[in-house]
Short mmCIF file of C-alpha atoms in Angstrom, two decimals:
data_model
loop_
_atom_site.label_atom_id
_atom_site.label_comp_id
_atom_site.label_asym_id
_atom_site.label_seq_id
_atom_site.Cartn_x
_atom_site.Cartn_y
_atom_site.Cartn_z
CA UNK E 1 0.00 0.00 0.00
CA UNK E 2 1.42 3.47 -0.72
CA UNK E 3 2.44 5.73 1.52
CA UNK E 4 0.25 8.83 1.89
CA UNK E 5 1.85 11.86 1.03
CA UNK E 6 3.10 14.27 3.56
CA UNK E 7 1.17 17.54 3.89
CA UNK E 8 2.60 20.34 2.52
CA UNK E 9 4.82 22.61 4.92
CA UNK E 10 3.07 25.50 6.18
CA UNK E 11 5.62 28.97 6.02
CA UNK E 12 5.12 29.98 9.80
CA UNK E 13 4.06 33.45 10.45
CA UNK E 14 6.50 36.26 11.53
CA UNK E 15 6.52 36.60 15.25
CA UNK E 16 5.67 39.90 16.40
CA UNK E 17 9.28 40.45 18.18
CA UNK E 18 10.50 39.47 14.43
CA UNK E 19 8.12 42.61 13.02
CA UNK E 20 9.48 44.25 15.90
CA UNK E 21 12.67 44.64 14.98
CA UNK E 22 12.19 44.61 11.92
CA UNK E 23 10.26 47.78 12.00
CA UNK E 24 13.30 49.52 14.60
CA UNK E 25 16.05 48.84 11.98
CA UNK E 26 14.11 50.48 9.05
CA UNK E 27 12.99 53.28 11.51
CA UNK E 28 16.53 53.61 13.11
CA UNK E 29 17.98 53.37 9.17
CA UNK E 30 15.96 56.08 7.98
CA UNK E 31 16.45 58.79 11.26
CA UNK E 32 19.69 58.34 10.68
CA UNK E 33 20.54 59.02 6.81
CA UNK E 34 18.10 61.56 7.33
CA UNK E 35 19.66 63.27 10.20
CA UNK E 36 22.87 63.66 7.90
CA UNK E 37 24.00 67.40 7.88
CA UNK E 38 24.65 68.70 4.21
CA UNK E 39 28.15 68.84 3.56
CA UNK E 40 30.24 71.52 4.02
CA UNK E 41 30.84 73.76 0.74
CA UNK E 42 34.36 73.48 -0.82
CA UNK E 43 36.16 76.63 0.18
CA UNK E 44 39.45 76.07 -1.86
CA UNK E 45 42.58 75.14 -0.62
CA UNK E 46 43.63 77.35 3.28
CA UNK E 47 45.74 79.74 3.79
CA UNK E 48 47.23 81.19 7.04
CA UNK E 49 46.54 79.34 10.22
CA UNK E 50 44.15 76.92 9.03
CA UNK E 51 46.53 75.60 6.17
CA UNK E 52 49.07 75.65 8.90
CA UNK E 53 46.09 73.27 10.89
CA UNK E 54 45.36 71.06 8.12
CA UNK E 55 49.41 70.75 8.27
CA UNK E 56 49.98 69.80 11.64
CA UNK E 57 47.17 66.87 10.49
CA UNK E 58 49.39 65.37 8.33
CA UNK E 59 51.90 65.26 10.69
CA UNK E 60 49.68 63.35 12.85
CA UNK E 61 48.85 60.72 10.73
CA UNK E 62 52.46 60.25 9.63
CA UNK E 63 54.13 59.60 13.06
CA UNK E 64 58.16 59.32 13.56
CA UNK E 65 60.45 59.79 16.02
CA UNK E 66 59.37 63.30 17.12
CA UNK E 67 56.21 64.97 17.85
CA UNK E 68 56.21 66.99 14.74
CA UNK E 69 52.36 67.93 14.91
CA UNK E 70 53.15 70.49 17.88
CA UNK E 71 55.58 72.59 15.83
CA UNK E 72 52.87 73.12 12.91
CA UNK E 73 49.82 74.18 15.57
CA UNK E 74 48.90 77.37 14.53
CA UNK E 75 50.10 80.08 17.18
CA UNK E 76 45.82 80.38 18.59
CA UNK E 77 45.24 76.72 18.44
CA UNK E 78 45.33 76.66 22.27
CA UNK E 79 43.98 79.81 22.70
CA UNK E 80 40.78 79.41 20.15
CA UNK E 81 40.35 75.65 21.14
CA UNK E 82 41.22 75.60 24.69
CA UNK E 83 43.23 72.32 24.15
CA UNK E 84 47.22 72.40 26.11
CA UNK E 85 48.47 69.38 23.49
CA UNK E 86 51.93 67.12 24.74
CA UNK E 87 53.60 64.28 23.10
CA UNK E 88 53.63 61.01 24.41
CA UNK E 89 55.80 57.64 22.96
CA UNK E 90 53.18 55.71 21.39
CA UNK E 91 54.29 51.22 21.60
CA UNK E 92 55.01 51.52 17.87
CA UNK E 93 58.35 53.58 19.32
CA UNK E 94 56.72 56.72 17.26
CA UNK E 95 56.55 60.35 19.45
CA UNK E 96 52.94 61.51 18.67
CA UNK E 97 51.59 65.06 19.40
CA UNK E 98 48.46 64.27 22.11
CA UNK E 99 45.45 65.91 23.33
CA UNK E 100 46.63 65.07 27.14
CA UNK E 101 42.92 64.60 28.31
CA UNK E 102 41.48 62.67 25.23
CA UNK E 103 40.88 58.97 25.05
CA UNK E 104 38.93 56.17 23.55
CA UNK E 105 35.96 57.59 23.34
CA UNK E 106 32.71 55.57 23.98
CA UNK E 107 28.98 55.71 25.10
CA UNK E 108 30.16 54.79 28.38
CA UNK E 109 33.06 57.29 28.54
CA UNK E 110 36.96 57.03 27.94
CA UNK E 111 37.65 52.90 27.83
CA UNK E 112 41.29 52.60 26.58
CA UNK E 113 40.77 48.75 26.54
CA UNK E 114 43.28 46.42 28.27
CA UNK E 115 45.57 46.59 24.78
CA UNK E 116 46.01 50.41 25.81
CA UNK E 117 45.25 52.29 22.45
CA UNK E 118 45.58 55.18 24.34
CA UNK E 119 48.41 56.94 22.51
CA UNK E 120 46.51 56.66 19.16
CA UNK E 121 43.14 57.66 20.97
CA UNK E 122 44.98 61.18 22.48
CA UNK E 123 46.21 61.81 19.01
CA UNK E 124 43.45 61.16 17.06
CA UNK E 125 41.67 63.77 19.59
CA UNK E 126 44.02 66.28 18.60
CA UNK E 127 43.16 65.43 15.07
CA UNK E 128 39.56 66.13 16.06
CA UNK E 129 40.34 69.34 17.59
CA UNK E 130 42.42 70.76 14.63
CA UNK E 131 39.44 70.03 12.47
CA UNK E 132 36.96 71.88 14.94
CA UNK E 133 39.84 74.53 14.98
CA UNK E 134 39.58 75.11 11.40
CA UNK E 135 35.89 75.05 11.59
CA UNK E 136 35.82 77.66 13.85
CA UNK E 137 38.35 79.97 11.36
CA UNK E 138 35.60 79.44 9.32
CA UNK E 139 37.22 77.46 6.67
CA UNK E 140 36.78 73.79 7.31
CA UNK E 141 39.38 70.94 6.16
CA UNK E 142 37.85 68.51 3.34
CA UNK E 143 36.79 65.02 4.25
CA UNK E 144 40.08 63.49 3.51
CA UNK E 145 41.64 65.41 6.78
CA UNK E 146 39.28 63.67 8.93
CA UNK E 147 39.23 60.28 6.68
CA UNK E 148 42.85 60.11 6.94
CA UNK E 149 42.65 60.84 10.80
CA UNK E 150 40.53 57.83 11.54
CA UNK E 151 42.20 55.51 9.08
CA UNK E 152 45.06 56.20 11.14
CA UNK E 153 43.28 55.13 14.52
CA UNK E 154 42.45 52.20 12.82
CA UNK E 155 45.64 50.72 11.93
CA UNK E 156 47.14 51.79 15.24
CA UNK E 157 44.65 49.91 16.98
CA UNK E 158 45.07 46.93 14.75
CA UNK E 159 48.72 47.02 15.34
CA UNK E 160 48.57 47.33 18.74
CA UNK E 161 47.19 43.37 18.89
CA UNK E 162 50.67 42.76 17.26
CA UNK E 163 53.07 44.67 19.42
CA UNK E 164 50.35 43.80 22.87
CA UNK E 165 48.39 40.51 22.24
CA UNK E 166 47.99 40.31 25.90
CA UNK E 167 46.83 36.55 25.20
CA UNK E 168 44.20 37.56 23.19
CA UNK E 169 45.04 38.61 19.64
CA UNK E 170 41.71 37.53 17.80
CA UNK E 171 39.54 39.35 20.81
CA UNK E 172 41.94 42.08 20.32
CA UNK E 173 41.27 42.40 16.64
CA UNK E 174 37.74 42.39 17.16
CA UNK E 175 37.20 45.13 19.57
CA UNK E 176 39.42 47.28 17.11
CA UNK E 177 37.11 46.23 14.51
CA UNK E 178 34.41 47.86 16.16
CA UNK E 179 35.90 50.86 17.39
CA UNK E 180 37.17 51.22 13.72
CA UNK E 181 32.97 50.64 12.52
CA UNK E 182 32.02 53.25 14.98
CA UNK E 183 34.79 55.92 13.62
CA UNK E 184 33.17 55.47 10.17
CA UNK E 185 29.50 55.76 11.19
CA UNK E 186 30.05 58.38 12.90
CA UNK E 187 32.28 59.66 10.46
CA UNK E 188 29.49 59.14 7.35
CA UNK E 189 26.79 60.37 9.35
CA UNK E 190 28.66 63.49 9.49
CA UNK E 191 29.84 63.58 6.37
CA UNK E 192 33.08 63.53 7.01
CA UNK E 193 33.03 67.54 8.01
CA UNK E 194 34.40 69.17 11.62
CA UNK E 195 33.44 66.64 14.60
CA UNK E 196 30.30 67.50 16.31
CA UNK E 197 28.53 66.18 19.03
CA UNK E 198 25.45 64.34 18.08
CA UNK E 199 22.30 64.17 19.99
CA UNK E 200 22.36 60.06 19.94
CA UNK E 201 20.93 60.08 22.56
CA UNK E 202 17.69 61.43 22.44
CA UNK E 203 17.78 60.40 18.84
CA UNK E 204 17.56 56.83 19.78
CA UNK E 205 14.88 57.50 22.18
CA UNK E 206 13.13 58.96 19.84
CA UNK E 207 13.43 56.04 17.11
CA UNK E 208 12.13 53.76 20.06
CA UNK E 209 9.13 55.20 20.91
CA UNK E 210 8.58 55.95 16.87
CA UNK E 211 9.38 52.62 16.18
CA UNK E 212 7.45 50.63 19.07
CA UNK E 213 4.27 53.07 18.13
CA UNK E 214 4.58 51.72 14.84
CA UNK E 215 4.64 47.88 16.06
CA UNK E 216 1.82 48.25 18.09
CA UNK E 217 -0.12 49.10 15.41
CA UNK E 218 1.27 46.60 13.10
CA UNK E 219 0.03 43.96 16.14
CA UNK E 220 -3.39 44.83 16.24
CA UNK E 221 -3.29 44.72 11.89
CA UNK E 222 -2.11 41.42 12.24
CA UNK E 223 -4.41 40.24 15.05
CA UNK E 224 -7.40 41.82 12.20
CA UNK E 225 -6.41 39.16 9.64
#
């Protein structure tokens, strides 16, 4: 006697935590592409203290032996910024001109990690404030100053799992990974113009309540079929 045929295989429904965040990720996509600033306009290349700004930025992302950065600050930089920079040996052996009071920056504050990218964290801070320094001479750096400043962080952090494993390389490489993701986020969402601080924050709160609004809704339509 043959055997019956198996039933066919019913799809199951999506799960309203799936629709959930679902719904989020589109809503949290969309707030954030269209909280984008425009980008800056192209002012030509600088002159005067800001080309002597965007010079002391290529000093910083070309380390050596000597803390080159802090001869090419422009004479206001601590004045107009209110930064006091210092050099500190990063573990590559390279001298790198610092922001003395900058760090890894995170939601949760300065973490520096147990692999100590410290060094590249101060200088990349300095980075930042050169480009806010411009900004505020009204004639900001193009998006290959601040490009160039994070691809910098990147590799430093990446290298620092080589020259301070600490027993755990591969863990190592990930968390630089991620700080390197967040740089260029953060870095897209401003389009690559002067640093600024973001309202994440609230912006997130606001996606939330947007988003679970919108899910709620979506519940009681699918309840209705």
């Amino acid at each position: 006697m043959p055997a019956e045929p198996e039933p066919p295989r019913r799809r199951r429904p999506w799960s309203t935590s799936g629709w959930l965040l679902l719904v989020l990720l589109v809503v949290f996509a969309f707030g954030l592409i269209a909280s984008r600033p425009p980008s800056p306009p192209d002012q030509g290349p600088p002159t005067g203290d800001v080309l002597a700004a965007q010079n002391a930025v290529d000093a910083l992302v070309h380390p050596g032996p000597h803390p080159d950065a802090l001869a090419k600050l422009p004479k206001d930089f601590t004045a107009l910024s209110g930064v006091t920079p210092g050099a500190m040996t990063a573990r590559d052996g390279t001298v790198r001109a610092v922001h003395t009071d900058g760090g890894c920056s995170t939601p949760w504050g300065d973490d520096n990690t147990k692999w100590d990218y410290a060094v590249p964290c101060k200088a990349h801070d300095l980075g930042y404030d050169l480009l806010r320094y411009a900004d505020r001479k009204g004639h900001p750096l193009g998006p290959q100053a601040r490009e160039a400043l994070d691809d910098r962080l990147s590799y430093d952090m990446h290298h620092a799992c080589d020259l301070n494993p600490m027993n755990s390389a591969f863990t190592c490489r990930v968390v630089a990974s991620l700080y390197s993701a967040g740089l260029v986020v953060n870095s897209w969402h401003q389009r690559w113009g002067p640093p600024v601080g973001d309202p994440i924050g609230p912006m997130v709160a606001g996606v939330l309540v947007i988003g679970c609004l919108l899910v709620f809704r979506l519940r009681g339509w699918l309840r209705a079929r």
